[in-house]
XYZ file of C-alpha atoms in Angstrom:
418
model
C 17.191 246.210 128.621
C 19.671 244.751 130.326
C 18.157 241.125 127.916
C 18.753 242.937 125.120
C 22.006 243.937 125.827
C 23.579 240.007 127.453
C 21.611 238.679 124.284
C 23.812 240.920 121.969
C 26.952 240.112 123.342
C 26.366 236.673 123.125
C 25.855 236.193 119.534
C 28.130 238.902 118.936
C 30.389 236.373 121.051
C 29.695 233.947 118.704
C 30.494 235.628 115.769
C 33.633 236.754 116.794
C 34.740 232.911 117.258
C 33.143 231.188 114.334
C 34.030 234.196 112.273
C 37.379 234.688 113.063
C 38.291 230.157 112.725
C 36.239 229.804 109.476
C 38.278 233.264 108.680
C 41.246 231.711 109.129
C 41.015 228.810 106.755
C 39.375 230.924 104.044
C 42.714 233.733 103.989
C 45.208 231.343 103.569
C 42.995 229.205 101.066
C 42.646 232.164 99.153
C 46.300 233.002 98.999
C 47.268 229.149 98.016
C 44.529 230.580 94.996
C 41.948 227.914 96.135
C 38.704 228.978 95.156
C 36.288 229.294 97.970
C 33.130 228.317 97.079
C 31.168 229.240 100.534
C 31.302 230.948 103.975
C 29.363 230.132 106.325
C 28.614 230.720 109.882
C 26.390 228.602 111.508
C 24.625 225.533 110.443
C 21.657 223.916 108.622
C 18.656 226.628 107.049
C 20.259 229.064 104.951
C 18.904 232.341 106.782
C 20.403 234.931 103.711
C 22.961 234.698 101.671
C 24.985 237.333 99.269
C 28.119 236.654 96.623
C 31.100 238.703 96.781
C 34.093 237.744 95.156
C 33.564 234.434 94.107
C 32.748 232.542 97.417
C 29.120 232.877 98.807
C 28.607 234.655 102.200
C 25.661 232.473 104.250
C 24.425 232.390 107.830
C 23.263 229.616 108.473
C 19.942 228.378 111.376
C 21.811 226.113 113.751
C 24.372 228.338 115.678
C 26.801 225.863 116.402
C 30.225 226.053 114.406
C 30.781 226.913 110.809
C 32.245 226.423 107.452
C 34.369 226.737 104.476
C 33.733 225.321 101.480
C 37.037 224.930 99.002
C 36.417 223.752 95.659
C 38.603 220.036 95.106
C 37.919 219.217 99.249
C 35.515 217.119 98.890
C 35.445 214.979 94.550
C 33.458 218.230 92.949
C 30.041 217.163 91.176
C 30.296 216.822 87.899
C 26.990 217.808 85.801
C 27.355 217.831 82.462
C 28.857 214.423 81.072
C 28.798 213.178 77.013
C 25.410 212.899 75.015
C 24.187 215.587 77.074
C 22.801 218.614 75.232
C 23.846 221.993 76.642
C 22.806 225.208 76.208
C 26.163 228.240 76.224
C 26.215 232.130 77.130
C 28.693 233.105 75.207
C 30.813 236.456 75.508
C 33.770 237.001 73.582
C 34.002 233.867 71.666
C 34.802 232.736 75.707
C 31.727 230.385 77.328
C 30.885 232.092 80.771
C 27.588 230.097 81.021
C 26.906 226.716 81.266
C 23.199 225.696 81.511
C 22.033 221.945 81.584
C 18.073 222.944 82.007
C 15.537 224.293 80.741
C 16.886 224.786 77.818
C 13.991 226.194 75.346
C 13.458 228.810 77.723
C 17.567 230.778 77.335
C 17.726 232.665 74.801
C 21.647 234.437 72.850
C 22.796 230.826 73.204
C 24.332 228.049 71.583
C 23.339 224.486 71.856
C 24.166 222.039 71.101
C 25.027 217.804 72.075
C 28.139 217.221 74.459
C 31.005 215.700 72.452
C 34.183 216.296 74.818
C 33.695 218.234 77.094
C 36.558 219.669 79.706
C 35.905 222.462 83.191
C 39.949 221.516 85.745
C 42.449 221.109 82.361
C 42.283 222.320 79.124
C 38.802 224.488 79.932
C 37.348 224.025 76.255
C 33.776 221.785 75.258
C 33.175 220.605 71.810
C 29.625 220.428 70.762
C 27.291 219.181 67.899
C 25.830 221.893 66.736
C 23.168 221.245 64.118
C 25.450 217.684 63.138
C 28.741 219.826 63.158
C 31.253 219.863 65.380
C 32.278 223.310 67.730
C 35.102 223.779 70.168
C 34.092 226.516 71.853
C 36.627 227.826 75.328
C 35.126 228.127 78.578
C 36.497 231.099 81.006
C 37.837 230.010 84.091
C 35.183 231.236 85.872
C 32.203 230.098 84.162
C 28.413 229.287 85.605
C 26.514 225.408 85.190
C 23.114 226.654 85.614
C 21.101 223.874 87.356
C 17.941 223.985 88.399
C 18.491 227.546 88.360
C 21.387 227.196 90.518
C 24.639 228.531 89.342
C 28.097 226.741 90.435
C 31.455 228.565 89.228
C 33.681 225.940 87.989
C 36.436 224.999 89.104
C 40.091 224.438 87.489
C 42.482 221.983 88.432
C 44.971 224.799 89.477
C 41.958 226.802 91.537
C 41.269 222.978 93.644
C 41.860 222.110 96.930
C 43.606 218.875 95.445
C 46.233 220.674 93.483
C 47.484 222.683 96.385
C 51.202 221.746 97.574
C 50.623 219.542 101.290
C 52.467 222.499 102.725
C 49.790 224.882 101.450
C 46.977 223.107 102.350
C 48.013 222.058 105.906
C 48.526 225.388 106.290
C 44.262 226.898 104.923
C 43.294 224.389 107.754
C 45.845 224.864 110.722
C 45.007 228.282 110.472
C 41.785 228.089 111.250
C 42.307 227.131 115.190
C 45.762 229.552 114.694
C 43.018 232.186 114.752
C 41.620 231.048 118.030
C 44.652 231.477 119.784
C 45.764 234.357 118.546
C 42.035 235.248 119.559
C 42.756 233.666 123.055
C 45.655 235.857 123.713
C 44.428 239.260 122.455
C 41.168 238.392 124.861
C 43.491 237.729 127.095
C 45.535 240.243 126.899
C 42.547 242.937 126.932
C 41.076 240.982 129.961
C 44.405 241.274 132.277
C 44.183 245.355 131.375
C 40.611 245.856 131.963
C 41.454 243.648 135.116
C 44.403 244.615 136.773
C 46.266 242.602 138.706
C 46.002 242.906 142.475
C 48.007 244.785 144.893
C 47.359 242.992 148.205
C 46.063 239.885 150.171
C 42.807 241.293 152.183
C 40.325 239.779 154.201
C 36.924 239.630 152.993
C 34.620 238.014 155.084
C 35.600 236.357 158.604
C 33.383 233.890 159.815
C 32.390 234.141 163.680
C 33.294 231.929 166.155
C 36.984 230.377 164.477
C 40.499 231.133 164.860
C 40.645 233.998 162.902
C 37.297 235.758 164.304
C 38.687 235.264 167.759
C 41.538 237.095 167.234
C 40.590 240.332 166.197
C 40.433 239.843 162.517
C 38.538 241.627 160.429
C 36.589 242.391 157.165
C 39.081 244.531 155.243
C 43.072 243.941 156.929
C 44.896 243.245 154.741
C 48.052 240.627 155.292
C 50.497 241.933 155.246
C 53.717 238.572 156.395
C 52.919 235.277 157.936
C 55.423 234.318 159.944
C 57.703 236.346 159.139
C 56.940 236.059 154.628
C 55.902 238.612 152.396
C 52.769 237.937 151.483
C 52.896 240.671 148.779
C 49.431 239.612 146.071
C 50.293 235.718 146.764
C 46.693 234.199 147.315
C 48.140 230.743 146.546
C 51.018 231.793 149.391
C 48.840 232.631 152.264
C 46.173 229.609 151.780
C 49.812 226.939 151.605
C 51.087 228.984 154.674
C 47.672 228.214 156.778
C 47.569 224.962 155.481
C 51.301 223.970 156.503
C 50.018 224.926 159.826
C 48.119 222.032 162.023
C 48.685 222.667 165.206
C 51.403 225.438 165.433
C 50.198 229.057 166.278
C 50.467 231.691 163.180
C 52.631 235.050 163.402
C 50.603 237.591 161.043
C 51.502 240.971 160.132
C 47.916 242.888 159.643
C 46.918 246.573 158.339
C 44.063 248.676 159.157
C 43.836 252.003 159.241
C 47.323 252.233 158.282
C 47.930 251.102 161.105
C 49.468 247.850 160.966
C 49.143 245.015 163.986
C 50.300 241.454 164.829
C 47.795 238.774 165.484
C 48.396 235.625 166.834
C 46.157 233.062 165.115
C 46.545 229.042 166.208
C 44.405 227.138 162.796
C 41.571 224.849 163.671
C 40.626 221.483 161.942
C 38.323 221.251 159.523
C 37.749 217.905 157.561
C 41.202 217.508 158.575
C 42.550 220.558 157.142
C 43.918 223.401 159.392
C 41.049 226.179 158.935
C 41.337 230.170 160.356
C 37.696 230.765 158.858
C 38.426 233.559 156.112
C 37.561 235.196 152.956
C 40.224 236.836 150.923
C 40.504 239.187 148.164
C 42.204 241.879 146.521
C 42.762 245.521 145.967
C 43.641 245.589 141.967
C 45.924 248.641 140.272
C 46.506 248.733 136.451
C 48.996 246.461 134.911
C 52.343 246.691 133.933
C 53.231 246.080 130.072
C 55.567 242.848 131.408
C 52.489 242.198 133.696
C 49.833 241.980 130.898
C 51.213 239.806 129.215
C 53.139 237.208 130.860
C 49.723 237.074 132.672
C 47.791 236.214 129.253
C 49.822 233.767 129.068
C 50.271 231.971 132.536
C 46.295 232.166 131.625
C 46.890 230.753 128.225
C 48.553 227.819 129.655
C 46.294 227.619 133.427
C 43.850 227.238 130.618
C 44.648 224.501 128.181
C 45.739 222.116 131.384
C 42.534 222.439 131.995
C 41.359 221.363 128.532
C 43.265 218.807 128.362
C 42.276 217.541 131.473
C 38.631 217.339 130.261
C 39.647 215.542 127.711
C 41.620 213.187 129.913
C 38.335 212.773 131.685
C 35.936 212.186 128.849
C 38.664 209.849 127.192
C 38.406 207.981 130.227
C 34.935 207.973 131.343
C 35.492 209.982 134.090
C 32.565 212.183 133.857
C 28.816 212.141 134.857
C 26.879 213.416 131.618
C 24.975 216.318 133.868
C 28.925 217.158 133.720
C 28.785 218.312 129.501
C 26.765 221.388 128.264
C 25.792 221.438 124.314
C 25.231 225.239 122.764
C 22.158 225.700 125.520
C 24.278 225.213 128.156
C 27.192 227.132 126.868
C 24.385 230.182 126.254
C 22.828 229.570 129.810
C 26.529 230.111 131.312
C 27.813 232.690 129.339
C 24.297 234.565 130.472
C 25.173 233.880 134.192
C 28.648 235.114 133.795
C 27.840 238.215 130.966
C 25.865 239.133 134.059
C 29.472 239.644 136.513
C 30.763 242.293 133.753
C 32.780 243.133 131.478
C 36.069 241.862 132.664
C 34.591 238.011 132.946
C 32.378 237.963 130.496
C 36.038 238.359 128.250
C 37.580 236.185 129.910
C 35.210 233.052 129.190
C 35.338 234.681 124.981
C 38.434 234.198 125.720
C 38.347 230.588 127.299
C 35.823 229.930 124.544
C 37.784 230.577 122.010
C 40.913 228.564 123.586
C 38.779 225.609 123.407
C 37.899 226.058 120.031
C 40.782 225.517 118.869
C 41.455 222.388 121.014
C 38.976 220.766 119.904
C 39.301 221.285 116.365
C 42.248 219.948 116.663
C 41.632 216.202 117.938
C 42.492 213.900 114.603
C 38.469 213.419 114.920
C 37.052 212.543 111.608
C 35.677 215.970 110.197
C 36.917 218.304 112.517
C 40.514 219.684 111.294
C 43.256 217.999 112.834
C 41.736 214.896 111.543
C 41.897 215.956 107.666
C 45.568 217.215 108.736
C 46.455 213.959 109.994
C 45.128 212.702 105.969
C 47.469 214.857 105.111
C 50.373 214.041 107.316
C 49.574 210.432 105.581
C 49.998 212.428 102.226
C 52.980 213.933 103.099
C 54.320 210.095 103.696
C 52.929 207.531 101.622
C 53.238 210.531 98.968
C 50.084 210.171 97.170
C 47.208 211.136 98.830
C 44.285 209.479 99.934
C 41.331 208.870 97.987
C 39.125 211.483 98.022
C 36.260 209.618 98.294
C 37.106 207.468 101.152
C 38.556 210.443 103.423
C 34.953 212.297 102.564
C 33.052 209.355 103.674
C 35.528 209.911 106.793
C 34.126 212.911 107.604
C 30.914 212.708 106.114
C 30.737 210.331 109.113
C 32.653 211.530 112.176
C 30.565 215.316 111.429
C 26.580 212.678 111.396
C 28.570 211.351 114.970
C 29.392 215.385 116.112
C 25.517 216.166 115.124
C 24.408 213.509 117.655
C 26.892 213.491 119.871
C 25.126 217.260 119.764
C 21.853 216.475 119.442
C 22.225 214.466 123.176
C 24.321 216.541 125.048
C 21.811 219.885 124.074
C 18.586 217.437 125.340
C 20.452 217.696 128.631
C 20.885 220.962 128.599
C 17.146 220.738 127.721
C 15.969 218.800 130.759
C 18.469 220.153 133.297
C 16.959 224.345 132.519
C 13.538 222.490 132.763
C 14.730 220.429 136.508
C 15.790 224.007 137.511
């Protein structure tokens, strides 16, 4: 039962992180009037799907991300050309369906040879029907049907490329923004759940080292060191110890609601002053100010560490064993989930922040790369050739998949080796 609960937490975390990111793209694309063809969670083979309000929602097999497919973001495929025989289904003098195959099986349709067709601007099709040229108006949400698959047409004003640079940039940037907002909210929840330290307390004492010789015990609360109040500041205590090389330290502790004064002289271990203690804290509920400031401090601290990791990656200052893919991430998440709800919430916030920052990297196929192309367009005054941009993103996606395969292989080897 516990394993099922952990598995549920992992799946829920993945769904929330990815779904909110893609929802950001989806929401601002829809606000700009862009036709969103698909909202997908995962990649690879489709597990199930349904269509609602023009958009197909799909769950796919590989849980390594998701995507929102907008009309015109990549070049639109043209399935119908002049000279082609097609069939039309009408409703109130407008074409609602354009059939490209299995025409003999279609009933209540108009069949003819295409003389002229425009499904982007003027929305019409001219057919040669029994040697008579007939012009038909096409509904803006008409469906093209080919091999049993329906694809909604995308008039120019519903395509990604027809919108302003600002509208398109917002639709792209909104995904990472949602991850940043989610991370901050999760850090807020973490602060509420976990509280804030109210003191610095001794958790364990190492025998035969200065703290044990001075009579310190597990559970002692450290009030002052060298006449400086410690409060709940772990770092301050550690700094005072490090700066007391071969110097006696005066400590005031509280034990069973009574204060005691002890003198401790750190010993040297590997060139570092050491007293032989492990510290912890009691906690209390955070105030509103502490909750917000604590969440922000966590955001800043985590962001700095993420960029340090990226820097090491770019400079090659890493070992292959340090890289993790989906399998390694799931393994780490499982271990953290076992620690309780607080650590799991904080880990989810870290992953959300990482996902947002990673997607803003200017690497082909990522949101950052698409924003770079939009930046070029804003500077040049004209867009980059869509076919060339699509090729760049395709190559980038293929490279990401190869990297994903490599780190997943490494994760599996690490599991096998234990």
